[in-house]
Structure formats: structure tokens, C-alpha cells
């Protein structure tokens, strides 16, 4: 099965729409949280995700924050401004959809999905081999897919050497998965690796392969929406730089 793996859309509907077109027909879509926050089109993003067939979706820290389940002081000023705005504009139906999302999910006994990490699904960032190693004890499936860092990455457990290594990600390269792996598809709506193109991944659950992908989208359109909504200018600027 061809599975589209997306994360950290952050209310960037333009990027999401472009990713869905670029991915083409898929059997399932797995969304790793942070549908909202930062961006200008939270309702359109949540509605698009709600309508996606064969969807598995989990909660991110920004989603939890707009539900009022996390103190918004935990976020920096510009992120908080956007969260308060999102909470105000999000429809009741879209709020209910977010409220019903789980924090982690195990899919077919093969993949664990968590926004941050299996150990701390809402907050922990898996950015290095140490945090990846510590998290291996917190999921039982061969693979774990996470988001949250907004950086495409792959951490591989090496049984013989008893250590985790970080495997460099090359866009468009199809990687055959084996052993235990933690993978991050990157961020659809706010990449932070200085490449402004929207990031996502294709996972083939029969061939056990992973392909990191990037696609350029209409940045100016999103920046226009951010300014129209009166959201912090920083959110518009960072999209162009990928930070
Ligand atoms: Zn995020």
C-alpha cells in the first residue's frame, strides 16, 4: 500500500493542497499532528484533513494548545499570538475534530505514530541519536514515524554495533527499511531546514520503503493570507527562508 505521510501542516492550506496533488493517488494518509498554529488557514486545513479518505491522524502540541489543554505561555510570543487567533477563528466542528484525535497510534502492529516522540508525544524533539536511542525503548513496532522538528530525518538502530546512527536523507531516494527505524517526513507547512519547499514522505507498507519528497508551492499566496489575517510578519518571512 502507498501511504502518504505528512506532518506539521500548520494551517498552510496552499502547501497542503500542493503536497496532495504532488503525491497523487494513495491508499492511506497518515498525519502526524500540528494541523494548526502559525499559518493563516486553519479551517481549510482541518476541513481538508477531515475529508481525506483512509486517514490516520494524531495530535500535535499546537493542536493541544488551541484546545486549551496546554498553557499557551509554554509557547513563544509569536507562536502564542497565532494560537490565540486560531482558537478564535476555528469552527466548532473543526475544534471537535481536533479534540477527538489521539496522541499516539499503532498502525497494523508495524508502525507507531507520535507527533514528538513515543516517550513524550507532545513535547519531545527527536533531533539527535541520543534522543532517538532513548525512545527505542518506548515503542514495540519496527518503525516509528514522528514530526515536530520540521526536519526530514532518519535514525537507524544498528543491532551489531548496538547504536543508533543518523542516516542522511536525500530527496527522491527510495530507502528500503530494515530493523528498527525512526523516521520524520518533515513539515508540510513550515520547513525548518532552510529549504522552503513543502516536505512529506511516501511509505510503501508492502515493499517497506520510504521516500522523502519536496515540492515548491505558492509562498506568496500564503504570505498574503498571513498579512491579511494580521498574524505576525515573522511567520510570513520564515516560510521564504525555511526556518
Ligand atoms: Zn510543528
mmCIF file of N, CA and C in Angstrom, residues 83-180:
data_model
loop_
_atom_site.group_PDB
_atom_site.id
_atom_site.type_symbol
_atom_site.label_atom_id
_atom_site.label_comp_id
_atom_site.label_asym_id
_atom_site.label_seq_id
_atom_site.Cartn_x
_atom_site.Cartn_y
_atom_site.Cartn_z
ATOM 1 N N UNK A 83 -1.762 31.163 18.083
ATOM 2 C CA UNK A 83 -2.632 30.184 18.756
ATOM 3 C C UNK A 83 -3.925 30.839 19.256
ATOM 4 N N UNK A 84 -3.776 32.043 19.828
ATOM 5 C CA UNK A 84 -4.955 32.760 20.345
ATOM 6 C C UNK A 84 -5.898 33.098 19.170
ATOM 7 N N UNK A 85 -5.303 33.543 18.055
ATOM 8 C CA UNK A 85 -6.085 33.855 16.844
ATOM 9 C C UNK A 85 -6.785 32.588 16.322
ATOM 10 N N UNK A 86 -6.039 31.476 16.290
ATOM 11 C CA UNK A 86 -6.587 30.207 15.773
ATOM 12 C C UNK A 86 -7.770 29.740 16.622
ATOM 13 N N UNK A 87 -7.602 29.856 17.925
ATOM 14 C CA UNK A 87 -8.663 29.444 18.846
ATOM 15 C C UNK A 87 -9.945 30.244 18.575
ATOM 16 N N UNK A 88 -9.763 31.491 18.193
ATOM 17 C CA UNK A 88 -10.902 32.381 17.934
ATOM 18 C C UNK A 88 -11.596 32.047 16.615
ATOM 19 N N UNK A 89 -10.807 31.696 15.584
ATOM 20 C CA UNK A 89 -11.428 31.528 14.258
ATOM 21 C C UNK A 89 -11.851 30.089 13.948
ATOM 22 N N UNK A 90 -11.305 29.126 14.668
ATOM 23 C CA UNK A 90 -11.594 27.721 14.355
ATOM 24 C C UNK A 90 -13.067 27.393 14.612
ATOM 25 N N UNK A 91 -13.715 26.748 13.644
ATOM 26 C CA UNK A 91 -15.134 26.430 13.820
ATOM 27 C C UNK A 91 -15.312 25.346 14.885
ATOM 28 N N UNK A 92 -16.531 25.268 15.377
ATOM 29 C CA UNK A 92 -16.864 24.272 16.398
ATOM 30 C C UNK A 92 -16.575 22.862 15.892
ATOM 31 N N UNK A 93 -16.957 22.589 14.640
ATOM 32 C CA UNK A 93 -16.756 21.244 14.058
ATOM 33 C C UNK A 93 -15.273 20.910 13.967
ATOM 34 N N UNK A 94 -14.493 21.893 13.552
ATOM 35 C CA UNK A 94 -13.054 21.634 13.406
ATOM 36 C C UNK A 94 -12.375 21.464 14.767
ATOM 37 N N UNK A 95 -12.855 22.220 15.739
ATOM 38 C CA UNK A 95 -12.354 22.078 17.109
ATOM 39 C C UNK A 95 -12.687 20.669 17.628
ATOM 40 N N UNK A 96 -13.899 20.202 17.347
ATOM 41 C CA UNK A 96 -14.317 18.863 17.799
ATOM 42 C C UNK A 96 -13.463 17.779 17.156
ATOM 43 N N UNK A 97 -13.124 17.986 15.875
ATOM 44 C CA UNK A 97 -12.274 17.006 15.188
ATOM 45 C C UNK A 97 -10.919 16.898 15.894
ATOM 46 N N UNK A 98 -10.325 18.063 16.200
ATOM 47 C CA UNK A 98 -9.021 18.051 16.886
ATOM 48 C C UNK A 98 -9.133 17.398 18.260
ATOM 49 N N UNK A 99 -10.241 17.693 18.950
ATOM 50 C CA UNK A 99 -10.417 17.183 20.312
ATOM 51 C C UNK A 99 -10.455 15.657 20.335
ATOM 52 N N UNK A 100 -10.918 15.060 19.250
ATOM 53 C CA UNK A 100 -11.075 13.604 19.212
ATOM 54 C C UNK A 100 -9.793 12.869 18.792
ATOM 55 N N UNK A 101 -8.745 13.625 18.432
ATOM 56 C CA UNK A 101 -7.531 12.957 17.943
ATOM 57 C C UNK A 101 -6.743 12.325 19.090
ATOM 58 N N UNK A 102 -6.162 11.147 18.828
ATOM 59 C CA UNK A 102 -5.316 10.515 19.857
ATOM 60 C C UNK A 102 -3.899 11.090 19.838
ATOM 61 N N UNK A 103 -3.143 10.845 20.921
ATOM 62 C CA UNK A 103 -1.760 11.343 20.985
ATOM 63 C C UNK A 103 -0.792 10.406 20.267
ATOM 64 N N UNK A 104 -1.061 9.117 20.331
ATOM 65 C CA UNK A 104 -0.220 8.167 19.586
ATOM 66 C C UNK A 104 -1.120 7.077 19.020
ATOM 67 N N UNK A 105 -0.632 6.426 17.974
ATOM 68 C CA UNK A 105 -1.395 5.344 17.345
ATOM 69 C C UNK A 105 -0.398 4.289 16.881
ATOM 70 N N UNK A 106 -0.821 3.016 16.985
ATOM 71 C CA UNK A 106 -0.023 1.941 16.411
ATOM 72 C C UNK A 106 -0.794 1.436 15.198
ATOM 73 N N UNK A 107 -0.151 1.436 14.027
ATOM 74 C CA UNK A 107 -0.855 1.037 12.812
ATOM 75 C C UNK A 107 -0.411 -0.361 12.388
ATOM 76 N N UNK A 108 -1.380 -1.268 12.321
ATOM 77 C CA UNK A 108 -1.155 -2.652 11.875
ATOM 78 C C UNK A 108 0.025 -3.338 12.557
ATOM 79 N N UNK A 109 0.308 -2.998 13.782
ATOM 80 C CA UNK A 109 1.393 -3.643 14.511
ATOM 81 C C UNK A 109 2.767 -3.376 13.934
ATOM 82 N N UNK A 110 2.824 -2.453 12.985
ATOM 83 C CA UNK A 110 4.073 -2.271 12.253
ATOM 84 C C UNK A 110 4.712 -0.894 12.462
ATOM 85 N N UNK A 111 3.856 0.108 12.630
ATOM 86 C CA UNK A 111 4.377 1.472 12.767
ATOM 87 C C UNK A 111 3.690 2.171 13.947
ATOM 88 N N UNK A 112 4.487 2.839 14.771
ATOM 89 C CA UNK A 112 3.951 3.699 15.820
ATOM 90 C C UNK A 112 4.028 5.131 15.324
ATOM 91 N N UNK A 113 2.932 5.861 15.482
ATOM 92 C CA UNK A 113 2.903 7.271 15.089
ATOM 93 C C UNK A 113 2.848 8.136 16.350
ATOM 94 N N UNK A 114 3.723 9.137 16.424
ATOM 95 C CA UNK A 114 3.699 10.082 17.540
ATOM 96 C C UNK A 114 4.137 11.441 16.990
ATOM 97 N N UNK A 115 3.587 12.519 17.520
ATOM 98 C CA UNK A 115 3.983 13.838 17.000
ATOM 99 C C UNK A 115 5.448 14.156 17.361
ATOM 100 N N UNK A 116 5.734 14.165 18.662
ATOM 101 C CA UNK A 116 7.093 14.494 19.090
ATOM 102 C C UNK A 116 7.970 13.259 19.192
ATOM 103 N N UNK A 117 7.575 12.363 20.088
ATOM 104 C CA UNK A 117 8.318 11.121 20.277
ATOM 105 C C UNK A 117 7.384 10.122 20.955
ATOM 106 N N UNK A 118 7.676 8.826 20.869
ATOM 107 C CA UNK A 118 6.819 7.858 21.569
ATOM 108 C C UNK A 118 6.902 8.010 23.081
ATOM 109 N N UNK A 119 8.030 8.537 23.579
ATOM 110 C CA UNK A 119 8.207 8.714 25.022
ATOM 111 C C UNK A 119 7.415 9.903 25.542
ATOM 112 N N UNK A 120 7.383 10.952 24.775
ATOM 113 C CA UNK A 120 6.678 12.178 25.165
ATOM 114 C C UNK A 120 6.049 12.759 23.892
ATOM 115 N N UNK A 121 4.845 12.238 23.521
ATOM 116 C CA UNK A 121 4.267 12.507 22.197
ATOM 117 C C UNK A 121 4.044 13.980 21.890
ATOM 118 N N UNK A 122 3.859 14.798 22.921
ATOM 119 C CA UNK A 122 3.513 16.183 22.653
ATOM 120 C C UNK A 122 4.734 17.100 22.587
ATOM 121 N N UNK A 123 5.742 16.850 23.398
ATOM 122 C CA UNK A 123 6.804 17.857 23.535
ATOM 123 C C UNK A 123 8.188 17.474 23.059
ATOM 124 N N UNK A 124 8.571 16.198 23.166
ATOM 125 C CA UNK A 124 9.989 15.881 22.919
ATOM 126 C C UNK A 124 10.363 15.981 21.433
ATOM 127 N N UNK A 125 11.519 16.565 21.158
ATOM 128 C CA UNK A 125 12.051 16.642 19.797
ATOM 129 C C UNK A 125 13.102 15.544 19.614
ATOM 130 N N UNK A 126 12.937 14.715 18.593
ATOM 131 C CA UNK A 126 13.997 13.740 18.284
ATOM 132 C C UNK A 126 14.900 14.373 17.222
ATOM 133 N N UNK A 127 15.985 14.969 17.719
ATOM 134 C CA UNK A 127 16.884 15.729 16.845
ATOM 135 C C UNK A 127 18.248 15.075 16.710
ATOM 136 N N UNK A 128 18.533 14.124 17.615
ATOM 137 C CA UNK A 128 19.874 13.524 17.582
ATOM 138 C C UNK A 128 19.807 12.043 17.957
ATOM 139 N N UNK A 129 20.957 11.371 17.813
ATOM 140 C CA UNK A 129 20.975 9.917 18.029
ATOM 141 C C UNK A 129 20.706 9.565 19.494
ATOM 142 N N UNK A 130 21.043 10.453 20.416
ATOM 143 C CA UNK A 130 20.792 10.156 21.833
ATOM 144 C C UNK A 130 19.291 10.088 22.112
ATOM 145 N N UNK A 131 18.554 11.117 21.676
ATOM 146 C CA UNK A 131 17.108 11.073 21.940
ATOM 147 C C UNK A 131 16.451 9.947 21.148
ATOM 148 N N UNK A 132 16.976 9.636 19.966
ATOM 149 C CA UNK A 132 16.429 8.503 19.198
ATOM 150 C C UNK A 132 16.662 7.209 19.964
ATOM 151 N N UNK A 133 17.872 7.038 20.486
ATOM 152 C CA UNK A 133 18.205 5.804 21.233
ATOM 153 C C UNK A 133 17.292 5.642 22.451
ATOM 154 N N UNK A 134 17.100 6.717 23.202
ATOM 155 C CA UNK A 134 16.269 6.646 24.409
ATOM 156 C C UNK A 134 14.828 6.289 24.066
ATOM 157 N N UNK A 135 14.386 6.697 22.889
ATOM 158 C CA UNK A 135 12.997 6.434 22.503
ATOM 159 C C UNK A 135 12.757 5.029 21.980
ATOM 160 N N UNK A 136 13.806 4.315 21.611
ATOM 161 C CA UNK A 136 13.609 2.944 21.097
ATOM 162 C C UNK A 136 12.923 2.046 22.132
ATOM 163 N N UNK A 137 13.133 2.353 23.406
ATOM 164 C CA UNK A 137 12.520 1.546 24.470
ATOM 165 C C UNK A 137 11.053 1.907 24.693
ATOM 166 N N UNK A 138 10.546 2.896 23.943
ATOM 167 C CA UNK A 138 9.175 3.366 24.186
ATOM 168 C C UNK A 138 8.210 3.031 23.054
ATOM 169 N N UNK A 139 8.658 2.180 22.111
ATOM 170 C CA UNK A 139 7.704 1.644 21.134
ATOM 171 C C UNK A 139 8.127 0.220 20.770
ATOM 172 N N UNK A 140 7.136 -0.589 20.397
ATOM 173 C CA UNK A 140 7.393 -2.018 20.198
ATOM 174 C C UNK A 140 7.376 -2.408 18.725
ATOM 175 N N UNK A 141 6.910 -1.512 17.874
ATOM 176 C CA UNK A 141 6.842 -1.804 16.439
ATOM 177 C C UNK A 141 8.241 -1.647 15.815
ATOM 178 N N UNK A 142 8.461 -2.180 14.606
ATOM 179 C CA UNK A 142 9.759 -1.960 13.962
ATOM 180 C C UNK A 142 10.007 -0.477 13.655
ATOM 181 N N UNK A 143 8.962 0.201 13.214
ATOM 182 C CA UNK A 143 9.145 1.584 12.770
ATOM 183 C C UNK A 143 8.343 2.551 13.632
ATOM 184 N N UNK A 144 8.869 3.746 13.755
ATOM 185 C CA UNK A 144 8.144 4.829 14.428
ATOM 186 C C UNK A 144 8.276 6.074 13.559
ATOM 187 N N UNK A 145 7.143 6.703 13.249
ATOM 188 C CA UNK A 145 7.148 7.932 12.443
ATOM 189 C C UNK A 145 6.790 9.099 13.366
ATOM 190 N N UNK A 146 7.614 10.132 13.332
ATOM 191 C CA UNK A 146 7.380 11.313 14.166
ATOM 192 C C UNK A 146 7.464 12.595 13.331
ATOM 193 N N UNK A 147 6.983 13.697 13.894
ATOM 194 C CA UNK A 147 7.095 15.010 13.260
ATOM 195 C C UNK A 147 7.790 15.950 14.217
ATOM 196 N N UNK A 148 7.203 17.158 14.392
ATOM 197 C CA UNK A 148 7.570 18.108 15.446
ATOM 198 C C UNK A 148 8.850 18.900 15.193
ATOM 199 N N UNK A 149 9.924 18.270 14.663
ATOM 200 C CA UNK A 149 11.167 19.020 14.448
ATOM 201 C C UNK A 149 11.106 19.834 13.159
ATOM 202 N N UNK A 150 10.188 19.478 12.259
ATOM 203 C CA UNK A 150 10.075 20.123 10.943
ATOM 204 C C UNK A 150 11.310 19.858 10.079
ATOM 205 N N UNK A 151 12.006 18.754 10.350
ATOM 206 C CA UNK A 151 13.214 18.401 9.593
ATOM 207 C C UNK A 151 13.129 16.940 9.165
ATOM 208 N N UNK A 152 13.293 16.684 7.878
ATOM 209 C CA UNK A 152 13.257 15.301 7.396
ATOM 210 C C UNK A 152 14.463 14.557 7.970
ATOM 211 N N UNK A 153 14.198 13.404 8.594
ATOM 212 C CA UNK A 153 15.330 12.678 9.195
ATOM 213 C C UNK A 153 15.037 11.191 9.336
ATOM 214 N N UNK A 154 16.133 10.458 9.557
ATOM 215 C CA UNK A 154 16.036 9.009 9.720
ATOM 216 C C UNK A 154 17.087 8.547 10.729
ATOM 217 N N UNK A 155 16.616 7.831 11.750
ATOM 218 C CA UNK A 155 17.511 7.276 12.764
ATOM 219 C C UNK A 155 17.395 5.757 12.728
ATOM 220 N N UNK A 156 18.524 5.085 12.514
ATOM 221 C CA UNK A 156 18.536 3.629 12.314
ATOM 222 C C UNK A 156 19.236 2.947 13.487
ATOM 223 N N UNK A 157 18.571 1.950 14.071
ATOM 224 C CA UNK A 157 19.201 1.143 15.118
ATOM 225 C C UNK A 157 20.067 0.082 14.458
ATOM 226 N N UNK A 158 21.337 0.048 14.820
ATOM 227 C CA UNK A 158 22.262 -0.949 14.297
ATOM 228 C C UNK A 158 22.469 -2.020 15.373
ATOM 229 N N UNK A 159 21.896 -3.183 15.131
ATOM 230 C CA UNK A 159 21.888 -4.270 16.118
ATOM 231 C C UNK A 159 23.323 -4.722 16.439
ATOM 232 N N UNK A 160 24.144 -4.901 15.420
ATOM 233 C CA UNK A 160 25.504 -5.420 15.615
ATOM 234 C C UNK A 160 26.360 -4.454 16.443
ATOM 235 N N UNK A 161 26.237 -3.165 16.121
ATOM 236 C CA UNK A 161 27.055 -2.162 16.824
ATOM 237 C C UNK A 161 26.372 -1.638 18.081
ATOM 238 N N UNK A 162 25.115 -2.052 18.252
ATOM 239 C CA UNK A 162 24.321 -1.607 19.407
ATOM 240 C C UNK A 162 24.326 -0.087 19.537
ATOM 241 N N UNK A 163 24.091 0.566 18.397
ATOM 242 C CA UNK A 163 23.958 2.024 18.485
ATOM 243 C C UNK A 163 23.054 2.558 17.363
ATOM 244 N N UNK A 164 22.622 3.787 17.573
ATOM 245 C CA UNK A 164 21.756 4.438 16.591
ATOM 246 C C UNK A 164 22.606 5.324 15.691
ATOM 247 N N UNK A 165 22.359 5.284 14.394
ATOM 248 C CA UNK A 165 23.041 6.223 13.510
ATOM 249 C C UNK A 165 22.013 7.079 12.783
ATOM 250 N N UNK A 166 22.441 8.272 12.415
ATOM 251 C CA UNK A 166 21.573 9.181 11.673
ATOM 252 C C UNK A 166 21.882 8.977 10.190
ATOM 253 N N UNK A 167 20.865 8.584 9.443
ATOM 254 C CA UNK A 167 21.063 8.312 8.019
ATOM 255 C C UNK A 167 20.728 9.575 7.235
ATOM 256 N N UNK A 168 21.655 10.047 6.386
ATOM 257 C CA UNK A 168 21.350 11.277 5.633
ATOM 258 C C UNK A 168 20.157 11.073 4.696
ATOM 259 N N UNK A 169 19.282 12.059 4.646
ATOM 260 C CA UNK A 169 18.088 11.978 3.798
ATOM 261 C C UNK A 169 18.386 12.638 2.450
ATOM 262 N N UNK A 170 18.150 11.905 1.386
ATOM 263 C CA UNK A 170 18.256 12.501 0.047
ATOM 264 C C UNK A 170 16.874 12.496 -0.588
ATOM 265 N N UNK A 171 16.427 13.669 -0.961
ATOM 266 C CA UNK A 171 15.081 13.801 -1.523
ATOM 267 C C UNK A 171 14.970 12.959 -2.796
ATOM 268 N N UNK A 172 13.898 12.179 -2.873
ATOM 269 C CA UNK A 172 13.658 11.372 -4.070
ATOM 270 C C UNK A 172 14.303 9.992 -4.028
ATOM 271 N N UNK A 173 15.154 9.759 -3.027
ATOM 272 C CA UNK A 173 15.786 8.443 -2.914
ATOM 273 C C UNK A 173 14.845 7.489 -2.171
ATOM 274 N N UNK A 174 14.626 6.307 -2.746
ATOM 275 C CA UNK A 174 13.749 5.329 -2.099
ATOM 276 C C UNK A 174 14.610 4.440 -1.199
ATOM 277 N N UNK A 175 14.335 4.517 0.098
ATOM 278 C CA UNK A 175 15.151 3.787 1.077
ATOM 279 C C UNK A 175 14.415 2.513 1.499
ATOM 280 N N UNK A 176 15.084 1.383 1.445
ATOM 281 C CA UNK A 176 14.491 0.135 1.949
ATOM 282 C C UNK A 176 14.706 0.072 3.452
ATOM 283 N N UNK A 177 13.616 -0.081 4.187
ATOM 284 C CA UNK A 177 13.706 -0.075 5.641
ATOM 285 C C UNK A 177 13.987 -1.475 6.157
ATOM 286 N N UNK A 178 14.802 -1.546 7.208
ATOM 287 C CA UNK A 178 15.014 -2.829 7.882
ATOM 288 C C UNK A 178 15.333 -2.551 9.343
ATOM 289 N N UNK A 179 15.124 -3.534 10.181
ATOM 290 C CA UNK A 179 15.390 -3.356 11.608
ATOM 291 C C UNK A 179 14.468 -2.318 12.218
ATOM 292 N N UNK A 180 14.996 -1.569 13.172
ATOM 293 C CA UNK A 180 14.172 -0.567 13.848
ATOM 294 C C UNK A 180 14.608 0.833 13.421
#
